Structure formats: C-alpha cells, structure tokens
Amino acid sequence: MINADKKRTQILEAAMRRFAHFGMAKTTMAEIAQDLSFSKALLYYYFPDKNALYAAVLEHVIDQSFGTIEAALPSIDDCEQAIMFILDKRIEFVMNYYNLLEHAASAVQQTPDEMARVMEELKDKEITLISQILQKGAGTGQLQIDNARETAEIMLYALAGMRFSLMKDLKGGLFPTKAEFDRILVLQKKMATIFLRGLRKQSA
Amino acid sequence: MINADKKRTQILEAAMRRFAHFGMAKTTMAEIAQDLSFSKALLYYYFPDKNALYAAVLEHVIDQSFGTIEAALPSIDDCEQAIMFILDKRIEFVMNYYNLLEHAASAVQQTPDEMARVMEELKDKEITLISQILQKGAGTGQLQIDNARETAEIMLYALAGMRFSLMKDLKGGLFPTKAEFDRILVLQKKMATIFLRGLRKQSA
C-alpha cells in the first residue's frame, strides 16, 4: 500500500514536471511513463486518462502550496500581513505553474467532473483559510466580523473580480498573461487593504 | 435632420420592446419595421444589420439608465447611500432588461466591434460615476482617497467579482439567473459597505 502510494506520487511528480514545462497538450502518457521507466499500463492503472492525471496533478500542487502556506501562517500574528502573505503566495504559485494552470482555464470549460471537483475543493480551502484568519483577527480584537465565512467569501469574490475585470477578453477561458498577473496582484493588495481596514474594530 | 434622429429613436424604441420581450434571436428586422410601418430598407439605412441595431439599443437603454441615476444623485449627500442607490439601480436595470441583456453576454464573445465599444463605454461611464461619488465624499471629509479613479476601478472590479464568482458555470458567456442576481446584489451591498468603511477618514 505504501509502495502503491509512492508510485502514484512518482507519477504525479513526473507528470507535473512535463505539464509545467511543455504544457498539457504537448505531453503524452507514454512520455511520462518513459521518464519513470514505468509501463504505460501501470500509468493507466492509476489514472484512466490524461484528464484524470491532469486533475490529480493540479490537486497535488495545490495541496503542496496550501501546506507551505499553512505551515507559515501561525507565525504571522497580524491578520493584514497574513492576507498579504497569502496573496503573494497565490501569485507565486501561478507564476511557478503558469504552463500547468493555463490548461485549467480551458479544462474547466470542457468540465470533466474531476476538474470541477478539484476547483470546488480549491475554492472551499481558500474560503476556510481566509475565514480562519478573519476569525483570528476577531479573536484578538483587531477585526469586527459578523459572519467570518461569508466575509471570507465576499473577500475572495472581490479578489477574483480584479482578475476577471482586468482580462480584456474572456472568451474561451483565456488565461491572463504574466504582465496582467502583476497588475492583478497590485490591485488585489490595494483591494485587500481597503477591505481589511473596513473590517477593523472601531474604537468606540 | 431632426426628423432623421426621430426616426432612429423610433426604431431603437421598437427594437428595444421586441428584444426585451422576445429576445434578440426571435426578433427579425422585418418585424421591427412592421411595428413601425417602416420599410425594411429604411431600417437598414440606419442600421446595417441586426447586430448593429442590438448594440445601438443596448447603448440607448444604458444612456437612459445613466440619465435617471445622474438626475437623482445630486440630492443624495451621503456617499454610502449614493453607492447603494447605484447598486439598486443596476440590478433594477438588469431585471427590467433581462431578455435584452442575456444576449449581450454571448454577443461580447462573438465580439462584433460595435458591442465591444458599447461595453467599453459602459465600463468607463461607471468608473467615472463612482469616482465622482468618491471624490465628493473626499471633498466633504467623509472619505480619505488617494486616487479616486483607481479606487473606483477597484471597487467596480470587486463588485463584478460577486457576479462572476457566484455563477456556477462560466462557459459560453452564461448569464446569471434572476435568483442568482438577487444573491449577487446582497453580496455586492455587503462588499460595498465594508469597502466604503475602509475608505472612511479615520479621526486622528
């Protein structure tokens, strides 16, 4: 069982490197198998097709990234700093996995259920994370919040708005360019700063 | 010339009624001409095709709506109330012209240049309007704002995020349902409240 999980992880790592470097379209299952000296049959034993593998790779890198963030968060006391840290990490993530993620935009449109599930989970994880930070800020008396989960949702939707609105062309699930992402981060940080100031506890 | 403009307006109003009631796809140029007892040739003299007419109708109803908002704004002193008024009017506008607007989402995707221009102008008008309200709030000392235009942009992008994020399915320029719009308005108002509180001048 441990060995089986190890093989699965090896496949995910190899696929991640291929996808991140050459993109999803230009990578074949045969090439990934070759990288590992595995048989193609073994790959297909773990992942029924390239879409399923892609979704699993995405989930894998998302989990890794959340792991890094969650490990660092406890040492950040100020909730404004914590949010800014997450925003930076998010963009860093996008930049690191640009080629990998570019496919996600169109994959969601073709909506293999697997991808829809990964995106739903990502959304839920982000809401939970932000909501914990807001809750912590409320606990220390820094913020005043009625409903931490809804407030986290509103904040994440607002941040997402920076992205959608900056893209000139939304057809075909187009992915922002790297320059657009730079501008998006600047606006997201300004948005978050104003938003968090709006949540600050007013001294009565 | 006055007569020519009058005819153009008559066509716009007749097309608006048809589009709003039956939708764009189920309306023909012949039907609009018939409603007015105009010849089809006359319609085509003003509008080269149905797409151009559609874009002009959209521009017409947007102008009307901005006219109503701009007429009411001077009597609203509080900038928070002014923003909430605009949000209400925006949703009212969407509800009134639901069938008309539904087509806009897909029309933008097919991007006739005419539609792209109308959407650009709409965006610019909204930014200008919000930015004027923020500026006014800064003038009365209610708000503290560095760059009113950029702040207005951030606010509008954030509001747009409520819409994009609530729609479960973004493929094919899908248009939110009326129930989704209700929820969108609730979140937009909460967002705007927090955002504006974040812009409030802090008593030193």
Short mmCIF file of C-alpha atoms in Angstrom, two decimals:
data_model
loop_
_atom_site.label_atom_id
_atom_site.label_comp_id
_atom_site.label_asym_id
_atom_site.label_seq_id
_atom_site.Cartn_x
_atom_site.Cartn_y
_atom_site.Cartn_z
CA MET A 1 0.00 0.00 0.00
CA ILE A 2 2.80 2.40 0.91
CA ASN A 3 4.58 1.30 -2.23
CA ALA A 4 1.40 1.89 -4.28
CA ASP A 5 1.05 5.42 -2.92
CA LYS A 6 4.69 6.04 -3.64
CA LYS A 7 4.25 5.03 -7.28
CA ARG A 8 1.22 7.28 -7.58
CA THR A 9 3.22 10.20 -6.19
CA GLN A 10 6.11 9.44 -8.56
CA ILE A 11 3.72 9.58 -11.50
CA LEU A 12 2.24 12.86 -10.24
CA GLU A 13 5.68 14.44 -9.86
CA ALA A 14 6.83 13.31 -13.30
CA ALA A 15 3.59 14.47 -14.92
CA MET A 16 3.83 17.78 -13.08
CA ARG A 17 7.33 18.40 -14.49
CA ARG A 18 6.17 17.53 -18.04
CA PHE A 19 2.97 19.60 -17.83
CA ALA A 20 4.74 22.55 -16.22
CA HIS A 21 7.44 22.56 -18.86
CA PHE A 22 5.71 21.56 -22.09
CA GLY A 23 2.08 22.13 -21.21
CA MET A 24 -0.71 19.59 -21.11
CA ALA A 25 -1.39 19.34 -24.84
CA LYS A 26 2.21 18.56 -25.77
CA THR A 27 2.67 15.81 -23.18
CA THR A 28 1.74 12.17 -23.77
CA MET A 29 1.10 9.43 -21.23
CA ALA A 30 3.90 7.47 -22.99
CA GLU A 31 6.45 10.23 -22.27
CA ILE A 32 5.56 10.34 -18.58
CA ALA A 33 5.83 6.54 -18.38
CA GLN A 34 9.21 6.75 -20.13
CA ASP A 35 10.52 9.38 -17.67
CA LEU A 36 9.88 6.89 -14.88
CA SER A 37 10.72 3.71 -16.76
CA PHE A 38 7.18 2.59 -15.95
CA SER A 39 4.92 0.75 -18.38
CA LYS A 40 2.08 2.72 -19.91
CA ALA A 41 -0.25 0.09 -18.45
CA LEU A 42 0.93 0.99 -14.94
CA LEU A 43 0.13 4.67 -15.56
CA TYR A 44 -3.33 3.79 -16.80
CA TYR A 45 -3.81 1.60 -13.73
CA TYR A 46 -3.55 4.73 -11.57
CA PHE A 47 -5.10 7.27 -13.94
CA PRO A 48 -7.73 6.23 -16.52
CA ASP A 49 -6.81 9.07 -18.90
CA LYS A 50 -4.71 12.21 -19.25
CA ASN A 51 -7.55 14.43 -17.98
CA ALA A 52 -7.77 12.44 -14.75
CA LEU A 53 -3.98 12.64 -14.39
CA TYR A 54 -4.05 16.37 -15.04
CA ALA A 55 -6.71 16.93 -12.39
CA ALA A 56 -4.69 14.86 -9.91
CA VAL A 57 -1.52 16.83 -10.67
CA LEU A 58 -3.38 20.06 -10.11
CA GLU A 59 -4.72 18.78 -6.81
CA HIS A 60 -1.20 17.70 -5.86
CA VAL A 61 0.42 21.10 -6.46
CA ILE A 62 -2.49 22.87 -4.77
CA ASP A 63 -2.07 20.66 -1.70
CA GLN A 64 1.66 21.35 -1.63
CA SER A 65 1.08 25.07 -1.86
CA PHE A 66 -1.55 25.05 0.90
CA GLY A 67 0.86 23.03 3.01
CA THR A 68 3.52 25.73 2.68
CA ILE A 69 1.05 28.48 3.49
CA GLU A 70 -0.47 26.67 6.48
CA ALA A 71 2.98 25.97 7.88
CA ALA A 72 3.95 29.64 7.74
CA LEU A 73 0.69 31.22 8.93
CA PRO A 74 0.88 30.52 12.68
CA SER A 75 3.97 32.73 12.94
CA ILE A 76 2.15 35.71 11.40
CA ASP A 77 0.14 37.47 14.09
CA ASP A 78 -1.21 40.44 12.20
CA CYS A 79 -4.16 39.39 10.04
CA GLU A 80 -3.49 42.02 7.41
CA GLN A 81 0.03 40.63 6.97
CA ALA A 82 -1.40 37.11 6.84
CA ILE A 83 -3.74 38.03 3.99
CA MET A 84 -0.94 39.79 2.08
CA PHE A 85 1.24 36.73 2.56
CA ILE A 86 -1.48 34.54 1.01
CA LEU A 87 -1.93 36.92 -1.93
CA ASP A 88 1.81 36.83 -2.60
CA LYS A 89 1.88 33.05 -2.36
CA ARG A 90 -1.09 32.75 -4.71
CA ILE A 91 0.62 34.77 -7.41
CA GLU A 92 3.92 32.97 -6.81
CA PHE A 93 2.01 29.73 -7.30
CA VAL A 94 0.50 30.97 -10.55
CA MET A 95 3.91 32.08 -11.82
CA ASN A 96 5.57 28.79 -10.89
CA TYR A 97 2.91 26.68 -12.53
CA TYR A 98 1.91 29.02 -15.32
CA ASN A 99 2.05 26.42 -18.10
CA LEU A 100 0.29 23.89 -15.93
CA LEU A 101 -2.51 26.23 -14.90
CA GLU A 102 -3.07 27.70 -18.33
CA HIS A 103 -4.74 24.46 -19.30
CA ALA A 104 -7.04 24.55 -16.26
CA ALA A 105 -8.97 27.51 -17.62
CA SER A 106 -9.98 25.62 -20.74
CA ALA A 107 -10.27 22.28 -18.92
CA VAL A 108 -12.92 23.75 -16.65
CA GLN A 109 -14.86 24.85 -19.68
CA GLN A 110 -14.86 21.35 -21.06
CA THR A 111 -15.79 20.42 -17.47
CA PRO A 112 -14.57 16.95 -16.88
CA ASP A 113 -16.21 16.29 -13.50
CA GLU A 114 -12.81 15.60 -11.99
CA MET A 115 -11.61 19.13 -12.72
CA ALA A 116 -14.85 20.64 -11.42
CA ARG A 117 -14.30 18.77 -8.15
CA VAL A 118 -10.69 20.00 -7.84
CA MET A 119 -11.77 23.61 -8.44
CA GLU A 120 -14.61 23.30 -5.91
CA GLU A 121 -12.22 21.94 -3.30
CA LEU A 122 -9.73 24.72 -4.01
CA LYS A 123 -12.42 27.34 -3.55
CA ASP A 124 -13.55 25.73 -0.31
CA LYS A 125 -9.99 25.53 1.04
CA GLU A 126 -9.36 29.19 0.26
CA ILE A 127 -12.59 30.29 1.92
CA THR A 128 -11.75 28.21 5.01
CA LEU A 129 -8.22 29.61 5.19
CA ILE A 130 -9.27 33.26 4.87
CA SER A 131 -12.15 32.71 7.24
CA GLN A 132 -9.75 31.32 9.88
CA ILE A 133 -7.54 34.39 9.55
CA LEU A 134 -10.53 36.72 9.91
CA GLN A 135 -11.73 34.73 12.91
CA LYS A 136 -8.31 35.02 14.48
CA GLY A 137 -8.35 38.78 13.87
CA ALA A 138 -11.76 38.96 15.52
CA GLY A 139 -10.43 36.93 18.43
CA THR A 140 -7.55 39.32 19.08
CA GLY A 141 -9.95 42.27 18.83
CA GLN A 142 -8.29 43.57 15.66
CA LEU A 143 -11.37 42.99 13.49
CA GLN A 144 -15.11 43.09 13.93
CA ILE A 145 -16.85 40.37 11.95
CA ASP A 146 -20.41 39.05 12.00
CA ASN A 147 -20.06 36.00 9.80
CA ALA A 148 -16.45 35.01 9.13
CA ARG A 149 -17.22 32.51 6.39
CA GLU A 150 -19.46 34.86 4.42
CA THR A 151 -16.99 37.70 4.86
CA ALA A 152 -14.21 35.42 3.57
CA GLU A 153 -16.37 34.53 0.57
CA ILE A 154 -17.05 38.19 -0.20
CA MET A 155 -13.34 38.97 0.07
CA LEU A 156 -12.34 36.12 -2.23
CA TYR A 157 -15.01 37.00 -4.78
CA ALA A 158 -13.84 40.61 -4.70
CA LEU A 159 -10.24 39.50 -5.24
CA ALA A 160 -11.36 37.30 -8.13
CA GLY A 161 -13.04 40.33 -9.63
CA MET A 162 -9.65 42.01 -10.05
CA ARG A 163 -8.69 39.12 -12.25
CA PHE A 164 -11.80 38.80 -14.40
CA SER A 165 -12.14 42.52 -14.91
CA LEU A 166 -8.55 43.08 -15.98
CA MET A 167 -8.68 40.45 -18.68
CA LYS A 168 -9.66 42.17 -21.86
CA ASP A 169 -11.03 39.07 -23.47
CA LEU A 170 -12.96 36.42 -21.60
CA LYS A 171 -13.78 34.17 -24.50
CA GLY A 172 -12.57 30.60 -24.47
CA GLY A 173 -11.36 30.73 -20.86
CA LEU A 174 -8.37 32.81 -21.76
CA PHE A 175 -5.65 32.87 -19.11
CA PRO A 176 -4.12 36.19 -18.01
CA THR A 177 -0.61 36.97 -19.25
CA LYS A 178 2.23 37.26 -16.72
CA ALA A 179 2.16 41.05 -17.04
CA GLU A 180 -1.58 41.03 -16.36
CA PHE A 181 -0.96 38.96 -13.23
CA ASP A 182 1.48 41.59 -11.96
CA ARG A 183 -1.17 44.28 -12.31
CA ILE A 184 -3.79 41.96 -10.79
CA LEU A 185 -1.64 41.46 -7.68
CA VAL A 186 -1.17 45.21 -7.22
CA LEU A 187 -4.93 45.79 -7.37
CA GLN A 188 -5.68 42.76 -5.19
CA LYS A 189 -3.40 44.10 -2.48
CA LYS A 190 -4.98 47.54 -2.61
CA MET A 191 -8.42 45.93 -2.51
CA ALA A 192 -7.48 43.75 0.47
CA THR A 193 -6.00 46.72 2.33
CA ILE A 194 -9.18 48.79 1.98
CA PHE A 195 -11.39 45.78 2.74
CA LEU A 196 -9.49 44.86 5.90
CA ARG A 197 -9.50 48.46 7.06
CA GLY A 198 -13.28 48.28 6.64
CA LEU A 199 -13.37 45.27 8.96
CA ARG A 200 -11.25 46.88 11.65
CA LYS A 201 -12.84 47.24 15.02
CA GLN A 202 -13.78 50.86 15.54
CA SER A 203 -12.69 52.23 18.87
CA ALA A 204 -15.98 53.23 20.47
CA MET B 1 -32.00 66.11 -39.53
CA ILE B 2 -34.30 66.33 -36.50
CA ASN B 3 -36.70 64.09 -38.33
CA ALA B 4 -33.92 61.63 -39.12
CA ASP B 5 -32.91 61.44 -35.45
CA LYS B 6 -36.52 60.95 -34.50
CA LYS B 7 -36.83 58.01 -36.88
CA ARG B 8 -33.67 56.47 -35.49
CA THR B 9 -35.06 56.79 -31.95
CA GLN B 10 -38.37 55.27 -33.04
CA ILE B 11 -36.52 52.28 -34.44
CA LEU B 12 -34.49 51.92 -31.24
CA GLU B 13 -37.60 52.01 -29.07
CA ALA B 14 -39.46 49.48 -31.23
CA ALA B 15 -36.43 47.17 -31.35
CA MET B 16 -35.98 47.52 -27.59
CA ARG B 17 -39.56 46.39 -26.98
CA ARG B 18 -39.14 43.40 -29.33
CA PHE B 19 -35.75 42.40 -27.93
CA ALA B 20 -36.88 42.85 -24.32
CA HIS B 21 -39.98 40.75 -24.89
CA PHE B 22 -38.94 38.04 -27.32
CA GLY B 23 -35.17 38.19 -27.09
CA MET B 24 -32.71 39.03 -29.85
CA ALA B 25 -32.73 35.65 -31.62
CA LYS B 26 -36.51 35.54 -32.08
CA THR B 27 -36.80 39.05 -33.48
CA THR B 28 -36.40 39.89 -37.17
CA MET B 29 -35.67 43.24 -38.79
CA ALA B 30 -38.91 42.74 -40.75
CA GLU B 31 -40.96 42.56 -37.54
CA ILE B 32 -39.45 45.75 -36.19
CA ALA B 33 -40.13 47.51 -39.48
CA GLN B 34 -43.71 46.21 -39.40
CA ASP B 35 -44.27 47.52 -35.85
CA LEU B 36 -43.44 51.00 -37.13
CA SER B 37 -44.94 50.68 -40.61
CA PHE B 38 -41.46 51.46 -41.92
CA SER B 39 -39.90 49.75 -44.90
CA LYS B 40 -37.14 47.24 -44.21
CA ALA B 41 -34.91 49.38 -46.44
CA LEU B 42 -35.36 52.31 -44.06
CA LEU B 43 -34.28 50.17 -41.10
CA TYR B 44 -31.19 49.03 -42.97
CA TYR B 45 -30.45 52.63 -43.87
CA TYR B 46 -29.99 53.36 -40.14
CA PHE B 47 -28.59 50.01 -39.02
CA PRO B 48 -26.58 47.81 -41.41
CA ASP B 49 -27.56 44.61 -39.60
CA LYS B 50 -29.31 43.25 -36.52
CA ASN B 51 -26.05 43.18 -34.51
CA ALA B 52 -25.50 46.90 -35.10
CA LEU B 53 -29.13 47.56 -34.12
CA TYR B 54 -28.74 45.44 -31.00
CA ALA B 55 -25.62 47.33 -29.92
CA ALA B 56 -27.40 50.65 -30.51
CA VAL B 57 -30.42 49.51 -28.46
CA LEU B 58 -28.13 48.50 -25.63
CA GLU B 59 -26.41 51.87 -25.76
CA HIS B 60 -29.82 53.56 -25.78
CA VAL B 61 -31.11 51.80 -22.63
CA ILE B 62 -27.77 52.29 -20.87
CA ASP B 63 -27.90 56.03 -21.63
CA GLN B 64 -31.46 56.23 -20.33
CA SER B 65 -30.49 54.43 -17.14
CA PHE B 66 -27.46 56.65 -16.53
CA GLY B 67 -29.69 59.66 -17.16
CA THR B 68 -32.04 58.56 -14.37
CA ILE B 69 -29.15 57.88 -11.98
CA GLU B 70 -27.38 61.15 -12.73
CA ALA B 71 -30.58 63.11 -12.23
CA ALA B 72 -31.13 61.57 -8.78
CA LEU B 73 -27.56 61.65 -7.46
CA PRO B 74 -27.18 65.37 -6.61
CA SER B 75 -29.91 65.04 -3.97
CA ILE B 76 -28.07 62.21 -2.16
CA ASP B 77 -25.44 63.72 0.11
CA ASP B 78 -24.10 60.63 1.84
CA CYS B 79 -21.70 58.77 -0.46
CA GLU B 80 -22.53 55.39 1.04
CA GLN B 81 -26.19 55.97 0.21
CA ALA B 82 -25.22 57.12 -3.28
CA ILE B 83 -23.32 53.89 -3.97
CA MET B 84 -26.18 51.76 -2.62
CA PHE B 85 -28.58 53.69 -4.83
CA ILE B 86 -26.44 52.88 -7.86
CA LEU B 87 -26.25 49.20 -6.93
CA ASP B 88 -30.03 49.04 -6.62
CA LYS B 89 -30.48 50.82 -9.95
CA ARG B 90 -28.00 48.47 -11.64
CA ILE B 91 -29.92 45.39 -10.56
CA GLU B 92 -33.24 47.06 -11.39
CA PHE B 93 -31.82 47.72 -14.85
CA VAL B 94 -30.77 44.09 -15.25
CA MET B 95 -34.19 42.87 -14.14
CA ASN B 96 -36.05 45.25 -16.48
CA TYR B 97 -33.96 44.33 -19.49
CA TYR B 98 -33.18 40.74 -18.61
CA ASN B 99 -34.10 39.29 -22.03
CA LEU B 100 -32.30 42.08 -23.78
CA LEU B 101 -29.11 41.74 -21.76
CA GLU B 102 -28.99 37.98 -21.86
CA HIS B 103 -27.88 38.22 -25.44
CA ALA B 104 -25.11 40.70 -24.60
CA ALA B 105 -23.11 38.03 -22.76
CA SER B 106 -22.85 35.88 -25.87
CA ALA B 107 -22.65 38.84 -28.24
CA VAL B 108 -19.50 40.01 -26.48
CA GLN B 109 -17.99 36.60 -27.01
CA GLN B 110 -18.62 36.80 -30.71
CA THR B 111 -17.18 40.32 -30.34
CA PRO B 112 -18.68 42.43 -33.04
CA ASP B 113 -16.58 45.57 -32.61
CA GLU B 114 -19.72 47.59 -32.06
CA MET B 115 -20.60 45.60 -28.93
CA ALA B 116 -17.05 45.82 -27.60
CA ARG B 117 -17.25 49.60 -27.95
CA VAL B 118 -20.58 49.78 -26.08
CA MET B 119 -19.21 47.63 -23.23
CA GLU B 120 -16.03 49.73 -23.01
CA GLU B 121 -18.09 52.91 -22.82
CA LEU B 122 -20.33 51.42 -20.15
CA LYS B 123 -17.32 50.46 -18.06
CA ASP B 124 -15.84 53.92 -18.46
CA LYS B 125 -19.11 55.63 -17.50
CA GLU B 126 -19.45 53.51 -14.38
CA ILE B 127 -15.87 54.20 -13.30
CA THR B 128 -16.39 57.93 -13.84
CA LEU B 129 -19.67 57.92 -11.90
CA ILE B 130 -18.28 56.02 -8.88
CA SER B 131 -15.12 58.06 -8.96
CA GLN B 132 -17.17 61.29 -8.79
CA ILE B 133 -19.04 59.99 -5.75
CA LEU B 134 -15.79 59.05 -4.01
CA GLN B 135 -14.32 62.43 -4.87
CA LYS B 136 -17.37 64.12 -3.41
CA GLY B 137 -17.00 62.01 -0.26
CA ALA B 138 -13.36 63.06 -0.03
CA GLY B 139 -14.38 66.69 -0.52
CA THR B 140 -16.82 66.62 2.39
CA GLY B 141 -14.18 64.92 4.55
CA GLN B 142 -16.21 61.70 4.82
CA LEU B 143 -13.64 59.63 2.90
CA GLN B 144 -9.89 59.56 2.53
CA ILE B 145 -8.84 58.68 -1.01
CA ASP B 146 -5.51 58.86 -2.80
CA ASN B 147 -6.58 58.13 -6.34
CA ALA B 148 -10.33 58.35 -6.89
CA ARG B 149 -10.31 56.80 -10.34
CA GLU B 150 -8.22 53.80 -9.37
CA THR B 151 -10.25 53.33 -6.19
CA ALA B 152 -13.44 53.41 -8.28
CA GLU B 153 -11.94 50.81 -10.62
CA ILE B 154 -11.01 48.54 -7.71
CA MET B 155 -14.48 48.88 -6.26
CA LEU B 156 -16.20 48.08 -9.55
CA TYR B 157 -13.92 45.10 -10.21
CA ALA B 158 -14.65 43.83 -6.71
CA LEU B 159 -18.39 44.20 -7.30
CA ALA B 160 -18.05 42.37 -10.61
CA GLY B 161 -16.31 39.57 -8.73
CA MET B 162 -19.51 38.87 -6.79
CA ARG B 163 -21.16 38.18 -10.11
CA PHE B 164 -18.53 36.02 -11.75
CA SER B 165 -17.87 34.00 -8.64
CA LEU B 166 -21.49 33.21 -7.94
CA MET B 167 -22.13 31.83 -11.38
CA LYS B 168 -21.53 28.13 -11.27
CA ASP B 169 -20.81 27.81 -14.92
CA LEU B 170 -18.92 30.40 -16.93
CA LYS B 171 -18.81 28.65 -20.25
CA GLY B 172 -20.41 30.24 -23.26
CA GLY B 173 -20.95 33.59 -21.52
CA LEU B 174 -23.81 32.23 -19.47
CA PHE B 175 -25.98 34.88 -17.91
CA PRO B 176 -26.92 34.70 -14.20
CA THR B 177 -30.49 33.66 -13.37
CA LYS B 178 -32.80 36.13 -11.65
CA ALA B 179 -32.35 34.29 -8.34
CA GLU B 180 -28.57 34.50 -8.74
CA PHE B 181 -28.88 38.24 -9.31
CA ASP B 182 -30.76 38.59 -6.01
CA ARG B 183 -27.92 36.89 -4.15
CA ILE B 184 -25.36 38.91 -6.11
CA LEU B 185 -26.98 42.17 -5.00
CA VAL B 186 -26.96 41.10 -1.35
CA LEU B 187 -23.23 40.31 -1.50
CA GLN B 188 -22.46 43.43 -3.54
CA LYS B 189 -24.08 45.59 -0.89
CA LYS B 190 -22.17 43.89 1.91
CA MET B 191 -18.95 44.27 -0.09
CA ALA B 192 -19.62 47.96 -0.77
CA THR B 193 -20.42 48.60 2.90
CA ILE B 194 -17.13 47.08 4.09
CA PHE B 195 -15.17 48.74 1.28
CA LEU B 196 -16.60 52.19 1.99
CA ARG B 197 -15.99 51.77 5.70
CA GLY B 198 -12.38 51.04 4.72
CA LEU B 199 -12.23 54.36 2.87
CA ARG B 200 -13.63 56.38 5.76
CA LYS B 201 -11.45 59.11 7.10
CA GLN B 202 -10.02 57.98 10.43
CA SER B 203 -10.36 60.54 13.16
CA ALA B 204 -6.74 61.21 14.13
#
